[in-house]
Short mmCIF file of C-alpha atoms in Angstrom, two decimals:
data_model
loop_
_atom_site.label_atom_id
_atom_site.label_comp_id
_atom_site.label_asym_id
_atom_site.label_seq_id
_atom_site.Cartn_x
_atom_site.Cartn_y
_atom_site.Cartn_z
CA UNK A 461 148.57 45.72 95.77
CA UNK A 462 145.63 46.98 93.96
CA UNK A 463 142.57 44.99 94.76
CA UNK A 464 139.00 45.44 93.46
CA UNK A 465 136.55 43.40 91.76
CA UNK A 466 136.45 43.43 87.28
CA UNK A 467 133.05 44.74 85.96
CA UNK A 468 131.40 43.09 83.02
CA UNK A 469 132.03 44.51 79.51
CA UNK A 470 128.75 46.02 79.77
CA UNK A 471 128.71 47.73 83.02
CA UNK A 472 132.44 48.50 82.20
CA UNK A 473 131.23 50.66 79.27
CA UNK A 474 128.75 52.62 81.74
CA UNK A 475 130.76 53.21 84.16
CA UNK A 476 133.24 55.47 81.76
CA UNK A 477 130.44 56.69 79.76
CA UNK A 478 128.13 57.86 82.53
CA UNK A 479 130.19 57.99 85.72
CA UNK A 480 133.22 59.21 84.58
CA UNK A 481 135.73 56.40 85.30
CA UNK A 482 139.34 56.35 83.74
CA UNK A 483 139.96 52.36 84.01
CA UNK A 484 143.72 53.79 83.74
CA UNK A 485 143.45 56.57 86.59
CA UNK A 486 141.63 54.41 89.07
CA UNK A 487 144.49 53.27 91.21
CA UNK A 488 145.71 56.73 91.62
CA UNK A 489 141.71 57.97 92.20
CA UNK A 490 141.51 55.52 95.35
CA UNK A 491 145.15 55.85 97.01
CA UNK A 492 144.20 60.21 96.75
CA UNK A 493 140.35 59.43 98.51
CA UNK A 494 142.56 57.16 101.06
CA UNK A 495 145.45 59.59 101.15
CA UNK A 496 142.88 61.98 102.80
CA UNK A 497 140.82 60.09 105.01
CA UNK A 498 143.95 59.34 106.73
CA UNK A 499 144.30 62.67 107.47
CA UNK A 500 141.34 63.37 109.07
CA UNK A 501 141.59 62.80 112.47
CA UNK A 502 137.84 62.82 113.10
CA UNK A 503 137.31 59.91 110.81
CA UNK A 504 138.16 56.41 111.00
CA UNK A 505 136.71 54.33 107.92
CA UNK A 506 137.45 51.69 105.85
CA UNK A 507 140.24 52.00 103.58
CA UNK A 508 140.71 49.36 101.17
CA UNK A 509 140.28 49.65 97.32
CA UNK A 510 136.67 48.43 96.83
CA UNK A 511 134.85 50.35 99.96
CA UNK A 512 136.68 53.42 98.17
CA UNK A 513 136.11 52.60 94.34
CA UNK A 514 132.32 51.87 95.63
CA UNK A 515 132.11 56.23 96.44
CA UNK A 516 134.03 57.42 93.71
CA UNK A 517 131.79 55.66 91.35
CA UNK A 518 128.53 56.76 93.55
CA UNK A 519 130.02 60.33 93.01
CA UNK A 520 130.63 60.08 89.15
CA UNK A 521 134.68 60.33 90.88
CA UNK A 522 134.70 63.51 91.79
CA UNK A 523 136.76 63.32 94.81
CA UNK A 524 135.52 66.21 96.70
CA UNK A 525 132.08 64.75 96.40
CA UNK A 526 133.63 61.35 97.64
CA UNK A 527 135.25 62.48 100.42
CA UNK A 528 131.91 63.95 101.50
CA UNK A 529 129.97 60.99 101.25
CA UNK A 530 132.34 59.14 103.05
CA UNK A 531 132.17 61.84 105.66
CA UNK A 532 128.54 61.73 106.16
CA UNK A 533 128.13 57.97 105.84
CA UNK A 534 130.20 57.42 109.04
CA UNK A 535 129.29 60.63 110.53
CA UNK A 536 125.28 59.33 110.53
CA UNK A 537 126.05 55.61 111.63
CA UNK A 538 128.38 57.06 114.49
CA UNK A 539 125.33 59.78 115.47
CA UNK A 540 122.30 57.06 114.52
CA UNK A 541 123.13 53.51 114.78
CA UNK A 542 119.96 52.37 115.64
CA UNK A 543 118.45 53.06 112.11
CA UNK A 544 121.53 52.90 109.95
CA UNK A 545 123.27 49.78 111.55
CA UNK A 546 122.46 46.53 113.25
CA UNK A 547 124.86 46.31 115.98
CA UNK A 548 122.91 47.97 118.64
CA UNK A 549 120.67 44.88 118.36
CA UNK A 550 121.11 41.57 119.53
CA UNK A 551 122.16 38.53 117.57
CA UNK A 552 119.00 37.13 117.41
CA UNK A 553 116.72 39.68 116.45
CA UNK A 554 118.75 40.52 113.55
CA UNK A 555 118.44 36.76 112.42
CA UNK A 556 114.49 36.72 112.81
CA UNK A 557 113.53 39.91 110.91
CA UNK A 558 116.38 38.71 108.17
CA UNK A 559 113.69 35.64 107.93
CA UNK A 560 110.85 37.42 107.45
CA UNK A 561 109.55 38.35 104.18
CA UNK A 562 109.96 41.74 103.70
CA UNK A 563 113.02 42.57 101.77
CA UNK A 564 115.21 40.97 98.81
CA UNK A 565 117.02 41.95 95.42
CA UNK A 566 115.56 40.44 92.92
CA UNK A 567 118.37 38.27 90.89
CA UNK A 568 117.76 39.72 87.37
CA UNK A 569 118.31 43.74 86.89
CA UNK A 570 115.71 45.40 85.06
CA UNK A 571 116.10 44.16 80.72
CA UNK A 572 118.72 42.33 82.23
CA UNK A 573 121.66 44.88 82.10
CA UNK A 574 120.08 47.52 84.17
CA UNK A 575 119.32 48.72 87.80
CA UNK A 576 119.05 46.30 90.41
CA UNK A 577 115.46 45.60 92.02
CA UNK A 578 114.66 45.50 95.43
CA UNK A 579 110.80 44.00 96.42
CA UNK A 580 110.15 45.53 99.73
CA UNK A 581 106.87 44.30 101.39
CA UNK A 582 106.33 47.32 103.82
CA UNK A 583 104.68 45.92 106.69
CA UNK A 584 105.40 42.35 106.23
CA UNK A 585 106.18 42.03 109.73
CA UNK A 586 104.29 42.32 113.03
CA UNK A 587 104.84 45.36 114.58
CA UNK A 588 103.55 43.98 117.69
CA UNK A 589 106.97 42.38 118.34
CA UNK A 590 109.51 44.67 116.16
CA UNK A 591 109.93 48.19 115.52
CA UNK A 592 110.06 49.75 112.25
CA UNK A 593 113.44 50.95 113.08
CA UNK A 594 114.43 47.44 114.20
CA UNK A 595 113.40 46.75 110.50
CA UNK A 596 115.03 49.44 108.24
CA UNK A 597 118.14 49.02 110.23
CA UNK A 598 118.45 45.37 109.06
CA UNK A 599 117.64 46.47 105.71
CA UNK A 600 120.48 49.60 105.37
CA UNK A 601 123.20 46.93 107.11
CA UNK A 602 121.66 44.56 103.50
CA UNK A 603 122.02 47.22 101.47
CA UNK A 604 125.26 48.73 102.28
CA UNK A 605 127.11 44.49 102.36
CA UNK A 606 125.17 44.65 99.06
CA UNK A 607 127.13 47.27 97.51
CA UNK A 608 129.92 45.55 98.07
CA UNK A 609 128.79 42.33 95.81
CA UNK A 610 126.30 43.90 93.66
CA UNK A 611 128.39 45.91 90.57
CA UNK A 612 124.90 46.46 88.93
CA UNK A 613 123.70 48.45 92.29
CA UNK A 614 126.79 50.54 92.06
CA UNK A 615 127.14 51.50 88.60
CA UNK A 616 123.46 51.44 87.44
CA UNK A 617 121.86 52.07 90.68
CA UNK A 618 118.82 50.46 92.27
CA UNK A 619 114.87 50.23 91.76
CA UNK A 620 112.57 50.07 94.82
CA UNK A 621 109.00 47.91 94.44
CA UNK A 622 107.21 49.04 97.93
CA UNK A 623 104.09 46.44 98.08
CA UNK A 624 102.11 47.66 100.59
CA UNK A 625 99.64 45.07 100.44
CA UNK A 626 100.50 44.03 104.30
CA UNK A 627 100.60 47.76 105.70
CA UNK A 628 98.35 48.47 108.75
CA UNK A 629 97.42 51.41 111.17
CA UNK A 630 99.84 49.67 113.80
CA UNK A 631 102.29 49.64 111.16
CA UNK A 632 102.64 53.53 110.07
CA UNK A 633 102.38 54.85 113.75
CA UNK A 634 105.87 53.11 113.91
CA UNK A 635 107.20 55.51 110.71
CA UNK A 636 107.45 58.51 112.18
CA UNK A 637 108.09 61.79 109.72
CA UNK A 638 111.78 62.40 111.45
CA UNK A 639 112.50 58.36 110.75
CA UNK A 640 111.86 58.99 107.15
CA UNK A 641 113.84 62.50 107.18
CA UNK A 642 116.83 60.67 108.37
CA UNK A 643 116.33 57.85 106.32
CA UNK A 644 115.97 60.48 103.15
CA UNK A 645 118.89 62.15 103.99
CA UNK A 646 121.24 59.14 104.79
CA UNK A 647 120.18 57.87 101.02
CA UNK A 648 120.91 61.14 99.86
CA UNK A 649 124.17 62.68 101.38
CA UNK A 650 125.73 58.98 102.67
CA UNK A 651 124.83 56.09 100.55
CA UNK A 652 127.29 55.38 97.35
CA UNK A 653 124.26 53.51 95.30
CA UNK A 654 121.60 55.66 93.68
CA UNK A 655 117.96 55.31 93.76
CA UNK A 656 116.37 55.37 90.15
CA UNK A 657 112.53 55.00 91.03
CA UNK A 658 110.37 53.78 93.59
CA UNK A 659 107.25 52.25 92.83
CA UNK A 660 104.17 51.54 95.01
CA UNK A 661 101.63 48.05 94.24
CA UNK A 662 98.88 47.02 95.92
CA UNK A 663 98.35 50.26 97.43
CA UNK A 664 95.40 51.27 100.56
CA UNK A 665 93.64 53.78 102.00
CA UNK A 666 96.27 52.78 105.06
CA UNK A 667 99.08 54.51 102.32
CA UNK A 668 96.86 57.19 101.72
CA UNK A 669 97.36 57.95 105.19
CA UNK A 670 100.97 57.08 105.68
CA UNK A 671 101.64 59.11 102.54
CA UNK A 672 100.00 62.41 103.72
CA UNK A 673 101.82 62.03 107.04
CA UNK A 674 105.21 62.33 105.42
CA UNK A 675 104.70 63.81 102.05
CA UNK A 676 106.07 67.12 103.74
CA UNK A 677 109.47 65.73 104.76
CA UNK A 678 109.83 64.27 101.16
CA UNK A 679 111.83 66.28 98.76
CA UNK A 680 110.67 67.37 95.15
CA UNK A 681 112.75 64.93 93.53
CA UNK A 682 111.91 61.77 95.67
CA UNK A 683 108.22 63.04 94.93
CA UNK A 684 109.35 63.10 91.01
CA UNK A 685 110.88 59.35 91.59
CA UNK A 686 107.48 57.98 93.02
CA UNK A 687 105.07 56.05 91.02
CA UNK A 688 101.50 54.71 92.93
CA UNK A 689 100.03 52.36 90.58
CA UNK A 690 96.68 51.09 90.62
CA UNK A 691 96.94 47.82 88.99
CA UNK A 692 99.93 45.55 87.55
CA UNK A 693 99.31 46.53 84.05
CA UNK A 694 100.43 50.03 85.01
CA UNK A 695 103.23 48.61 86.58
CA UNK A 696 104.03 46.61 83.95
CA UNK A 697 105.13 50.04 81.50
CA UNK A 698 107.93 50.62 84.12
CA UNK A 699 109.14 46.85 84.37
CA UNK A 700 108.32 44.39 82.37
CA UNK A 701 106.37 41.53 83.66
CA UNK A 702 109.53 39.07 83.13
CA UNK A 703 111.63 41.36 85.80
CA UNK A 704 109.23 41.37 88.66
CA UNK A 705 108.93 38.61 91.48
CA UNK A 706 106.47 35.86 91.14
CA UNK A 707 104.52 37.26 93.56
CA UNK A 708 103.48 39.21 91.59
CA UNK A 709 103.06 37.35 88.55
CA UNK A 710 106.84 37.54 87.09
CA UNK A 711 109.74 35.17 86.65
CA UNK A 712 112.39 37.04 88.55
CA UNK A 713 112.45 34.82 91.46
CA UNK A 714 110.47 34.15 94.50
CA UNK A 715 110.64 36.33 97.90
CA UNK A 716 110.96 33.11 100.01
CA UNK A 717 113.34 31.64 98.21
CA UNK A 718 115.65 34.76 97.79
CA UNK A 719 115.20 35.90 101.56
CA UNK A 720 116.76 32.05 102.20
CA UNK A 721 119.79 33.18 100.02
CA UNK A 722 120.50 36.89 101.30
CA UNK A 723 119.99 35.08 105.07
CA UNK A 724 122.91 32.60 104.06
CA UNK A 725 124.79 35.42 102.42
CA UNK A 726 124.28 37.54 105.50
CA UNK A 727 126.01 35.12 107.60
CA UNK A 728 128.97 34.70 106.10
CA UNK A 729 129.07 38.99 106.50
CA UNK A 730 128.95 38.94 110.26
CA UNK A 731 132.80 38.81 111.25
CA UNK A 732 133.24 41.90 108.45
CA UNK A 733 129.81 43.59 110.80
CA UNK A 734 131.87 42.82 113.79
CA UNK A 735 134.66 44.66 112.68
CA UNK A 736 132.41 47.55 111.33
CA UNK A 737 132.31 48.76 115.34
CA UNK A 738 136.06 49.86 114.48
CA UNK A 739 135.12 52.47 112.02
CA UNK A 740 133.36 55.37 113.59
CA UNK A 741 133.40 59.00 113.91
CA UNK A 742 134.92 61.20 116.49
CA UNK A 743 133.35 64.66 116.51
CA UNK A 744 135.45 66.08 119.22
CA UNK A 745 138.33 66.02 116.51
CA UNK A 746 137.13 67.51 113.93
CA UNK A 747 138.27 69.90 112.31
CA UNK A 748 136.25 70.59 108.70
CA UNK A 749 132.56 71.82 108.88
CA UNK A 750 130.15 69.14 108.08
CA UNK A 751 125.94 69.62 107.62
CA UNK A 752 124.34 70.03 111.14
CA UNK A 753 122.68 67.26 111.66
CA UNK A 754 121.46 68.23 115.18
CA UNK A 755 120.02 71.10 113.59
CA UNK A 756 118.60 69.32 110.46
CA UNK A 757 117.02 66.63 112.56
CA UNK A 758 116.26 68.73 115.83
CA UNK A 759 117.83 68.27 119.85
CA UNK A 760 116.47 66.03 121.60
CA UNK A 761 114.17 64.64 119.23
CA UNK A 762 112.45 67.31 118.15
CA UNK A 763 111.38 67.35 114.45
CA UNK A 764 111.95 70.13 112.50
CA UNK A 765 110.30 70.64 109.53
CA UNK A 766 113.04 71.59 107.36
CA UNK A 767 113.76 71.18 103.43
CA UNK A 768 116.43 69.13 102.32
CA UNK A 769 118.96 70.71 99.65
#
């Protein structure tokens, strides 16, 4: 039986206009993208109509691209899971840094129809008793449950605020230049949501320095996505003041309260993370060429200082 969530009138209407979907041809889209991972006998992922329908709209359903994605999303949680899942961690220090204040989607999309909006406090945690990579593993696990709930993150893609305003020196020795070239390229070549724009408040001379340590690992078109503002009012000509979180200064919810909600939401997510050890990637049976990772990332952990296409 067919089984995915109805969009909205509105996000119905963008999702045939600017990602190609054929309400009509949608069934037969998903069992073809299932048809073939079933085949592959590298690759065991989740099949079921919305994990699917998620891809084929993050690829505009083109089912080559798809198929890809879904490829490389496994094949990077099976080769990294301590930055792109939460289950080499235990129990408990998932649940703390899901307390802390440093992540949430903010509950109205930008002019209320549009991209989500994530407020990320970078460094809103002490790095004295978690990792960065600790951190942004908690908050790719978030953001890929998300994409199952949030239709607005799927069809009109997301919005990163990055406050800095709690980033220190003991902070950005933690982000390492091959962390953020594997985070790039998982958000490029795995994840089904798109990134419209990032945008940077409350900046320091501490991101001045984080900045020029990875600006070379960043490709031309995250560069072209990045806005540093110097005050609110700039911010304000990107989103309104209505849209951002009332700290600061907006009516679009606060971070404490919303961090309570995606905690509780979290929870009732953990049997479905349980189950996520299931779905993994075996190399040794392959048989398609995929990007070399190894070789993108380096052996060993060697960084190589390489572009991404």
């Amino acid at each position: 039986m067919f089984a995915v969530k109805l969009l909205g009138e509105n996000l119905q209407k963008v999702a045939i206009e600017e990602l190609n979907e054929v309400p009509s041809r949608v069934p037969k889209d998903i069992e073809d993208l299932r048809n073939w991972i079933l085949k592959q006998p590298h690759l065991k992922a989740r099949t079921d109509d919305q994990f699917l329908l998620i891809f084929l709209r993050g690829c505009k359903f083109s089912l080559e691209k798809a198929k890809s994605k879904i490829d490389r999303f496994y094949t990077l949680k099976t080769k990294h899971p301590e930055l792109f899942t939460t289950q080499t961690m235990d129990k408990q220090t998932v649940h703390e840094i899901l307390k802390l204040d440093t992540f949430v989607s903010l509950p109205r999309p930008l002019n209320g129809t549009g991209p989500r909006i994530q407020y990320i406090r970078f460094g809103a945690y002490p790095p004295d008793k978690y990792t960065f990579t600790q951190v942004i593993s908690v908050y790719h696990t978030c953001q890929e449950l998300a994409a199952r709930e949030d239709d607005y993150s799927v069809v009109n893609g997301y919005i990163q605020l990055l406050d800095t305003s709690s980033l220190t020196y003991s902070h950005i020795v933690q982000i390492t230049p091959l962390i953020v070239k594997k985070m790039i390229t998982f958000a490029e070549d795995a994840v089904p949501t798109r990134l419209r724009t990032m945008h940077c408040v409350n900046v320091s001379t501490v991101y001045d320095k984080l900045f020029n340590m990875i600006k070379h690992v960043l490709p031309e078109k995250f560069q072209q996505r990045l806005y540093v503002h110097s005050s609110l009012n700039s911010l304000f000509e990107h989103i309104p003041e209505e849209y951002l979180p009332h700290e600061l200064g907006g009516k679009n919810g606060s971070i404490e309260e919303l961090q309570h909600q995606g905690y509780r939401r979290f929870l009732e997510f953990e049997n479905y993370l349980q189950d996520d050890l299931n779905y993994r990637n075996n190399e040794n049976l392959r048989t398609n060429e995929l990007r070399d990772y190894d070789e993108l990332f380096g052996l060993d952990g060697t960084f190589r200082k390489l572009d991404i296409d």
